XYZ file of C-alpha atoms in Angstrom:
558
model
C 36.040 -33.984 -30.090
C 34.603 -33.504 -33.606
C 32.896 -36.902 -33.325
C 31.312 -35.724 -30.082
C 29.990 -32.592 -31.789
C 28.638 -34.592 -34.734
C 26.939 -37.022 -32.373
C 25.398 -34.152 -30.406
C 23.992 -32.464 -33.478
C 22.664 -35.703 -34.993
C 21.027 -36.853 -31.755
C 19.194 -33.617 -31.144
C 18.157 -33.083 -34.759
C 16.473 -36.454 -34.576
C 15.004 -35.744 -31.134
C 13.847 -32.229 -32.012
C 11.977 -33.083 -35.222
C 8.851 -34.336 -33.407
C 7.731 -35.568 -30.029
C 9.271 -38.965 -29.370
C 8.591 -39.869 -25.758
C 8.331 -38.554 -22.249
C 11.767 -40.022 -21.530
C 13.317 -37.802 -24.201
C 11.607 -34.763 -22.686
C 13.063 -35.673 -19.301
C 16.497 -35.958 -20.878
C 16.217 -32.567 -22.531
C 15.190 -31.043 -19.219
C 18.160 -32.764 -17.572
C 20.435 -31.139 -20.170
C 18.887 -27.698 -19.466
C 17.530 -27.697 -23.023
C 14.323 -25.982 -22.016
C 13.135 -24.872 -25.446
C 13.587 -28.375 -26.810
C 11.909 -29.882 -23.748
C 8.957 -27.489 -24.071
C 8.522 -28.451 -27.748
C 8.629 -32.152 -26.916
C 6.197 -31.821 -24.026
C 3.663 -29.729 -25.947
C 3.686 -32.340 -28.701
C 3.466 -35.151 -26.183
C 0.576 -33.576 -24.279
C -1.394 -32.980 -27.460
C -1.358 -36.745 -27.893
C -1.522 -37.586 -24.171
C -3.452 -34.774 -22.448
C -4.172 -36.723 -19.272
C -0.557 -37.610 -18.501
C 0.124 -35.811 -15.218
C 3.909 -36.259 -15.393
C 3.970 -34.441 -18.740
C 2.213 -31.461 -17.174
C 4.595 -31.492 -14.210
C 7.657 -31.570 -16.490
C 6.270 -28.668 -18.519
C 5.787 -26.807 -15.242
C 9.461 -27.336 -14.427
C 10.496 -26.063 -17.868
C 8.703 -22.757 -17.355
C 9.983 -22.480 -13.792
C 13.578 -22.762 -15.012
C 12.864 -20.218 -17.745
C 11.311 -17.923 -15.121
C 8.281 -17.630 -17.383
C 5.481 -17.579 -14.827
C 2.835 -16.095 -17.192
C 3.401 -18.998 -19.608
C 3.197 -21.461 -16.733
C -0.033 -19.934 -15.485
C -1.529 -20.048 -18.978
C -0.397 -23.653 -19.477
C -1.803 -24.924 -16.205
C -5.112 -23.196 -16.900
C -5.422 -25.649 -19.801
C -4.685 -28.679 -17.645
C -7.604 -31.161 -17.865
C -9.787 -31.431 -14.780
C -8.883 -35.102 -14.251
C -5.174 -34.272 -14.210
C -5.741 -31.520 -11.633
C -7.033 -34.193 -9.253
C -3.965 -36.400 -9.661
C -1.029 -36.062 -7.223
C 1.503 -34.850 -9.831
C -1.047 -32.412 -11.281
C -1.657 -31.088 -7.776
C 2.131 -30.690 -7.326
C 2.333 -28.753 -10.597
C -0.344 -26.317 -9.482
C 1.233 -26.084 -6.016
C 4.514 -25.083 -7.622
C 2.774 -22.304 -9.546
C 1.282 -20.993 -6.302
C 4.695 -21.129 -4.640
C 6.253 -19.138 -7.484
C 3.446 -16.594 -7.123
C 4.425 -16.232 -3.444
C 1.271 -17.945 -2.144
C 3.280 -20.065 0.249
C 0.457 -21.251 2.508
C -1.832 -22.219 -0.379
C 1.039 -24.035 -2.098
C 1.821 -25.957 1.075
C -1.784 -27.089 1.279
C -1.560 -28.496 -2.264
C 1.705 -30.322 -1.515
C 0.287 -31.800 1.673
C -2.755 -32.977 -0.245
C -0.578 -34.744 -2.845
C 1.492 -36.350 -0.096
C -1.594 -37.523 1.780
C -3.125 -38.981 -1.375
C 0.018 -41.073 -1.902
C 0.583 -41.739 1.815
C 4.040 -40.218 1.377
C 5.186 -43.351 -0.437
C 5.260 -42.246 -4.060
C 8.856 -41.313 -4.996
C 7.995 -39.086 -8.010
C 5.546 -37.101 -5.852
C 8.084 -36.764 -3.037
C 10.708 -35.583 -5.541
C 8.263 -33.121 -7.133
C 7.473 -31.541 -3.749
C 11.177 -31.220 -2.915
C 12.021 -29.705 -6.326
C 9.272 -27.148 -5.895
C 10.977 -25.942 -2.704
C 14.399 -25.813 -4.370
C 13.269 -23.675 -7.309
C 11.216 -21.245 -5.202
C 12.503 -17.948 -3.856
C 14.378 -18.442 -0.602
C 11.763 -16.377 1.257
C 9.024 -18.796 0.154
C 10.885 -22.116 0.208
C 10.853 -24.548 3.111
C 14.212 -26.291 2.840
C 13.981 -28.424 6.017
C 10.629 -29.731 4.741
C 12.262 -30.554 1.384
C 15.086 -32.451 3.100
C 12.564 -34.401 5.181
C 10.583 -35.310 2.064
C 13.701 -36.375 0.140
C 14.919 -38.575 2.973
C 11.545 -40.365 2.860
C 11.987 -40.852 -0.887
C 15.540 -42.174 -0.439
C 14.310 -44.723 2.110
C 11.974 -46.060 -0.553
C 14.548 -46.021 -3.364
C 18.160 -45.943 -2.171
C 19.547 -46.375 -5.687
C 17.921 -43.374 -7.415
C 20.784 -40.939 -8.090
C 18.335 -38.121 -8.891
C 17.143 -38.113 -5.283
C 20.664 -37.566 -3.950
C 21.335 -34.856 -6.544
C 18.205 -33.021 -5.467
C 19.204 -33.392 -1.824
C 22.573 -31.853 -2.681
C 20.790 -28.989 -4.445
C 18.728 -28.268 -1.355
C 21.819 -28.223 0.845
C 23.467 -25.822 -1.599
C 20.500 -23.494 -1.226
C 21.186 -23.679 2.503
C 24.863 -22.773 1.830
C 25.839 -26.116 3.398
C 28.738 -27.219 1.203
C 29.677 -30.206 3.338
C 26.305 -31.953 3.185
C 25.817 -30.862 -0.418
C 29.124 -32.500 -1.417
C 28.199 -35.669 0.485
C 24.823 -35.901 -1.274
C 26.418 -35.538 -4.712
C 28.987 -38.204 -3.831
C 26.122 -40.484 -2.783
C 24.546 -39.853 -6.196
C 27.809 -40.805 -7.900
C 28.029 -43.946 -5.806
C 24.740 -45.017 -7.427
C 25.632 -43.679 -10.904
C 29.345 -42.888 -11.427
C 28.594 -41.294 -14.800
C 25.887 -38.970 -13.551
C 26.987 -35.761 -15.287
C 24.714 -33.543 -13.216
C 26.175 -34.806 -9.929
C 29.705 -34.215 -11.259
C 28.777 -30.770 -12.551
C 27.116 -29.681 -9.321
C 30.070 -30.914 -7.281
C 32.229 -28.706 -9.483
C 29.967 -25.748 -8.733
C 30.706 -26.175 -5.008
C 34.388 -25.664 -5.761
C 33.585 -22.643 -7.920
C 32.166 -20.933 -4.840
C 35.402 -21.852 -3.044
C 37.482 -20.405 -5.890
C 39.293 -23.699 -6.334
C 39.901 -24.039 -10.103
C 41.936 -27.248 -9.801
C 38.956 -29.061 -8.320
C 36.117 -27.512 -10.285
C 37.914 -28.072 -13.603
C 38.381 -31.708 -12.652
C 34.675 -32.206 -12.022
C 33.531 -30.268 -15.089
C 35.877 -32.275 -17.297
C 34.669 -35.476 -15.645
C 31.076 -34.411 -16.379
C 31.612 -33.924 -20.123
C 33.686 -37.097 -20.289
C 30.802 -38.985 -18.682
C 28.235 -37.350 -20.963
C 29.469 -35.195 -23.896
C 25.929 -33.831 -24.312
C 25.823 -32.214 -20.867
C 25.840 -28.539 -21.838
C 26.048 -26.870 -18.393
C 29.524 -28.346 -17.780
C 30.734 -27.237 -21.220
C 29.555 -23.731 -20.394
C 31.505 -23.649 -17.126
C 34.665 -24.748 -18.948
C 34.094 -22.040 -21.553
C 33.514 -19.440 -18.857
C 36.679 -20.400 -16.965
C 38.880 -20.049 -20.049
C 37.070 -16.932 -21.279
C 39.215 -14.933 -18.843
C 42.402 -16.937 -19.424
C 42.707 -18.414 -22.916
C 40.264 -17.296 -25.617
C 41.321 -20.107 -27.968
C 40.413 -22.771 -25.426
C 37.270 -20.830 -24.593
C 36.273 -20.982 -28.269
C 36.748 -24.766 -28.289
C 34.523 -25.218 -25.235
C 31.948 -22.746 -26.524
C 31.609 -24.791 -29.712
C 30.858 -27.876 -27.619
C 28.373 -25.948 -25.490
C 26.486 -24.632 -28.511
C 26.390 -28.121 -30.052
C 24.840 -29.470 -26.840
C 22.179 -26.765 -26.383
C 19.128 -25.393 -28.141
C 19.711 -22.675 -30.737
C 19.194 -19.326 -29.040
C 19.863 -15.625 -29.280
C 22.037 -15.970 -26.223
C 24.307 -18.471 -27.972
C 24.652 -16.084 -30.907
C 25.602 -13.386 -28.456
C 28.217 -15.615 -26.790
C 29.900 -16.202 -30.148
C 29.964 -12.477 -30.868
C 31.171 -11.678 -27.380
C 34.053 -14.129 -27.734
C 35.093 -12.439 -30.974
C 35.185 -9.185 -29.030
C 37.181 -10.766 -26.193
C 39.603 -12.164 -28.772
C 40.115 -8.568 -29.949
C 38.698 -9.423 -33.337
C 36.727 -6.210 -33.329
C 35.817 -5.955 -37.045
C 34.599 -9.593 -36.994
C 32.625 -8.961 -33.797
C 30.959 -5.918 -35.353
C 30.134 -7.770 -38.570
C 28.729 -10.797 -36.720
C 26.614 -8.654 -34.409
C 25.214 -6.579 -37.277
C 24.259 -9.762 -39.155
C 22.379 -10.989 -36.086
C 20.593 -7.659 -35.701
C 19.534 -7.863 -39.332
C 18.281 -11.437 -38.898
C 16.493 -10.876 -35.602
C 14.704 -7.652 -36.471
C 12.475 -6.384 -33.679
C 13.437 -9.202 -31.319
C 17.125 -8.249 -31.432
C 19.041 -8.970 -28.252
C 19.862 -5.473 -26.876
C 23.347 -6.554 -25.816
C 24.360 -6.822 -29.477
C 24.205 -3.034 -29.789
C 26.334 -2.734 -26.688
C 28.885 -5.199 -27.981
C 29.212 -3.274 -31.251
C 29.693 -0.101 -29.232
C 32.409 -1.744 -27.137
C 34.170 -2.900 -30.293
C 34.139 0.580 -31.812
C 35.324 2.002 -28.500
C 38.325 -0.344 -28.521
C 39.081 0.874 -32.043
C 38.978 4.458 -30.708
C 35.979 5.342 -32.860
C 34.057 7.178 -30.156
C 31.374 8.595 -32.463
C 30.273 5.163 -33.717
C 30.607 3.759 -30.197
C 28.282 6.503 -28.951
C 25.797 5.827 -31.773
C 25.441 2.128 -30.880
C 25.440 2.707 -27.122
C 22.630 5.213 -27.661
C 20.692 2.575 -29.615
C 21.368 0.102 -26.829
C 19.905 2.479 -24.252
C 16.825 2.892 -26.464
C 16.064 -0.843 -26.767
C 17.201 -2.189 -23.383
C 14.626 -2.542 -20.609
C 15.210 -0.469 -17.489
C 15.839 -3.588 -15.411
C 18.452 -4.805 -17.909
C 21.009 -2.055 -17.359
C 24.198 -2.785 -15.437
C 26.819 -0.495 -13.937
C 29.202 -0.908 -16.873
C 26.569 0.418 -19.283
C 26.629 3.785 -17.567
C 30.381 3.853 -16.996
C 31.009 3.018 -20.670
C 28.759 5.859 -21.769
C 30.658 8.105 -19.383
C 33.997 7.056 -20.857
C 32.769 7.590 -24.422
C 31.460 11.067 -23.653
C 34.692 11.873 -21.809
C 36.738 10.859 -24.858
C 34.610 13.257 -26.933
C 35.261 16.093 -24.483
C 31.633 16.235 -23.333
C 32.316 16.534 -19.633
C 28.771 17.230 -18.440
C 27.306 14.199 -20.223
C 30.203 12.027 -19.092
C 29.720 13.161 -15.506
C 25.991 12.427 -15.608
C 26.663 8.803 -16.612
C 29.492 8.347 -14.120
C 27.136 9.569 -11.393
C 24.503 7.022 -12.492
C 27.118 4.282 -12.493
C 28.237 5.258 -9.017
C 24.675 5.315 -7.708
C 24.000 1.852 -9.141
C 27.275 0.352 -7.935
C 26.797 -1.788 -4.819
C 30.449 -2.225 -3.965
C 31.591 0.689 -1.802
C 35.172 0.548 -3.104
C 33.948 0.725 -6.699
C 31.618 3.613 -5.812
C 34.577 5.535 -4.434
C 36.449 4.857 -7.666
C 33.711 6.619 -9.635
C 34.280 9.676 -7.471
C 37.947 9.571 -8.480
C 36.981 9.299 -12.164
C 34.678 12.276 -11.873
C 37.373 14.310 -10.157
C 39.847 13.494 -12.940
C 37.249 14.382 -15.568
C 36.596 17.799 -14.072
C 40.305 18.436 -13.612
C 40.758 17.906 -17.368
C 38.086 20.514 -17.965
C 39.720 22.844 -15.406
C 36.442 22.830 -13.502
C 38.182 22.904 -10.151
C 35.032 23.440 -8.108
C 33.503 20.161 -9.256
C 36.901 18.505 -9.033
C 37.035 19.499 -5.371
C 33.480 18.220 -4.823
C 34.339 14.738 -6.093
C 37.775 14.625 -4.498
C 36.021 15.261 -1.209
C 33.670 12.342 -1.823
C 36.613 10.195 -2.844
C 38.526 11.056 0.326
C 35.770 10.863 2.934
C 35.117 7.348 4.168
C 37.898 5.932 1.990
C 40.307 3.928 4.136
C 42.804 3.821 1.277
C 42.905 7.586 0.771
C 46.344 9.125 1.283
C 47.767 12.470 2.326
C 48.175 13.231 -1.393
C 44.420 12.755 -1.901
C 43.753 15.142 0.969
C 46.231 17.644 -0.462
C 44.679 17.464 -3.954
C 41.224 18.015 -2.476
C 42.337 21.192 -0.749
C 44.318 22.367 -3.788
C 41.274 21.946 -6.066
C 39.255 24.226 -3.769
C 42.135 26.707 -3.820
C 42.324 26.626 -7.636
C 38.565 27.255 -7.717
C 39.185 30.287 -5.460
C 37.049 28.608 -2.809
C 39.408 29.699 -0.082
C 37.222 29.025 2.969
C 36.614 25.303 2.217
C 40.250 25.030 1.088
C 41.287 26.429 4.474
C 39.172 23.754 6.198
C 40.725 20.934 4.157
C 44.269 22.135 4.789
C 43.324 22.551 8.446
C 42.518 18.836 8.425
C 45.878 18.239 6.783
C 47.610 20.197 9.593
C 45.850 18.044 12.179
C 46.548 14.697 10.509
C 50.109 15.464 9.422
C 51.466 18.026 11.921
C 55.101 17.340 11.029
C 54.624 18.138 7.334
C 54.708 21.680 5.996
C 52.074 21.366 3.245
C 49.077 21.985 5.473
C 50.602 25.074 7.067
C 51.845 26.499 3.766
C 48.587 26.119 1.876
C 46.444 27.149 4.788
C 48.541 30.305 5.077
C 47.977 31.001 1.365
C 44.217 30.403 1.710
C 44.013 32.778 4.687
C 46.112 35.363 2.883
C 43.655 35.169 -0.020
C 40.741 35.634 2.401
C 42.390 38.424 4.426
C 43.613 40.424 1.441
C 44.019 43.626 3.489
C 46.031 41.800 6.189
C 43.543 43.215 8.661
C 43.244 40.211 10.966
C 46.572 38.484 10.344
C 44.834 35.107 10.081
C 47.646 33.717 7.931
C 50.373 34.625 10.426
C 50.083 31.568 12.766
C 50.371 29.186 9.803
C 53.348 31.001 8.272
C 54.981 31.024 11.724
C 54.533 27.236 12.052
C 55.792 26.815 8.505
C 58.965 28.705 9.427
C 59.447 26.478 12.466
C 59.319 23.320 10.303
C 61.160 24.447 7.174
C 63.962 26.342 8.884
C 65.294 22.968 10.071
C 66.633 22.376 6.568
C 67.336 25.503 4.563
C 69.296 23.555 1.953
C 66.036 22.134 0.608
C 64.913 24.192 -2.380
C 61.195 23.944 -1.556
C 61.805 24.834 2.079
C 63.794 27.893 1.026
C 60.969 28.972 -1.302
C 58.401 28.558 1.486
C 60.584 30.424 3.998
C 61.166 33.359 1.627
C 57.405 33.662 1.115
C 56.677 33.372 4.843
C 59.330 35.923 5.827
C 58.088 38.346 3.192
C 54.435 38.013 4.255
C 55.140 38.456 7.961
C 57.466 41.388 7.239
C 54.715 43.080 5.222
C 52.147 42.411 7.966
C 54.372 43.902 10.650
C 55.124 46.965 8.537
C 51.621 47.682 7.212
C 49.295 46.463 9.956
C 51.284 46.504 13.178
C 53.600 49.403 12.177
C 56.387 47.370 13.754
C 59.175 48.519 11.463
C 61.923 46.911 13.485
C 60.118 43.587 13.423
C 59.524 43.963 9.691
C 63.217 44.711 9.079
C 64.094 41.584 11.081
C 61.992 39.347 8.797
C 63.245 41.044 5.630
C 66.728 40.438 6.963
C 65.999 36.737 7.359
C 64.693 36.730 3.796
C 67.939 38.306 2.535
C 69.930 35.649 4.341
C 68.256 33.037 2.125
C 68.024 35.252 -0.961
C 70.825 37.822 -0.860
C 70.007 39.127 -4.295
C 66.413 40.017 -3.461
C 66.374 43.691 -4.420
C 62.846 44.269 -3.161
C 63.684 43.099 0.350
C 66.776 45.295 0.424
C 64.770 48.254 -0.847
C 62.046 47.701 1.751
C 64.635 47.593 4.522
C 66.059 50.914 3.321
C 62.577 52.428 3.238
C 61.726 51.037 6.659
C 64.954 52.345 8.165
C 64.230 55.778 6.721
C 60.729 55.555 8.144
C 62.218 54.620 11.490
C 64.682 57.551 11.281
C 61.862 59.927 10.426
C 59.774 58.549 13.236
C 62.692 58.927 15.609
C 63.264 62.477 14.405
C 59.636 63.305 14.861
C 59.776 61.834 18.297
C 62.860 63.791 19.219
C 61.350 66.983 17.834
C 58.160 66.379 19.767
C 60.163 65.726 22.903
C 62.198 68.935 22.356
C 59.087 70.986 21.838
C 57.633 69.500 24.935
C 60.710 70.428 26.979
C 60.568 74.033 25.740
C 56.944 74.239 26.729
C 57.703 73.045 30.198
C 60.515 75.641 30.518
C 58.211 78.454 29.430
C 55.701 77.457 32.062
C 58.418 77.496 34.681
C 59.575 81.031 33.661
C 56.109 82.336 34.194
């Protein structure tokens, strides 16, 4: 392996020192070494400004780099004579296609095809590649397939044509025909690393590691300088074996142009290997070297490293710097969730919540969005902000197919703890409906209604306590049931005594309470009081009846 690395470095140091030939530029483009290819092509075109293939290759470099302004500027310098040549026309047509001028681009491609009577293989391939690299809304894949089949008829042994055909089918999500095209390419060139690599990518989409590892390993065995396959091997082991990932990353870096992204990958792997001090040191060195052009992710990686070391203050400092230097379009969900977690660890609930909300809003996966609601609920529970806890528990529960009765219960309980008794009553009402055989809904709804009807004027809690008694009296040996029954009997007894003035009914419920709790002095005392009240009421009634009888007798005497 070390010999491979040495060969890779030596080859590209020699190739990168000055422009050698158009063939070397093609090779660099094949290896996805776009910076190196651009350098070669600029040097080549300075010496050969009327070479239309050089201009087309430079077009493809900028297309792959998604650098349309640079492409536009470059093609504006294309000599007039080159603009009239078929490949020069294809280059300009590709620019128009990337600028979403589909009809104008098509006119250019048709012109190039007509000029060559659809017999020139490089022109046919250029037209097809333009379709492949365009946005799917602008590309014409059937047209590209038609053009490639014409090229293949003229040169059945050109592996590049079959590879490009496979690429087009992949854009069409047609794995079967894509695989066949790559196999046709390998039939012409068994060591075609790109065909092997792209076959492996088919199996990546199928989540078949046995097959994609085979093809990626075959690709680097066929051509140790083929960087894209090394990267896929690194990426596979990044999540499984950081030591193997490091080995493959070294090969990838040796086979690619020096770049900020490669520096970041090295630092990121240090972080993934849990070598946090080394990751921090490496990232800070890169920041110092890069100055104003620093890759924003380096700040984030330092923040992650400090976060793993439980240094939340330093983690917050570097995440704040990251947010200052990153472009708006560069933020991902984890950026916001990480900021939320850091603020939460510092006890800054409001700031943490704000970032969790942003993460949830940005998250496209509905299940992950729901998870942010759960995080927010837990955060507010820690702060004993039960109102906001209830808000987010409600969002977590609603529309969540995996939500349980416990989630529903916690939602209602949070409202109750926030003294939001009316919404709590509604949630526990839902619990009653969904779980009619359980006592929780009835018990907590009764408590909510008792808190609303503090004067026991309407008796709104009574139906729920009555249903609670019906369920829990089936097993009075259960400690929780006994507790619930004692509370229910006491509440109903009080309601009958104070609101309905039904002393006998009240005594009955206090009696039931004493059956479960014989030592309850209050219940015994209330029964004594109620009996006295009943005796007094009876005495008053008897006295009133006696007085009434005397009155009737007096009337009769008269």
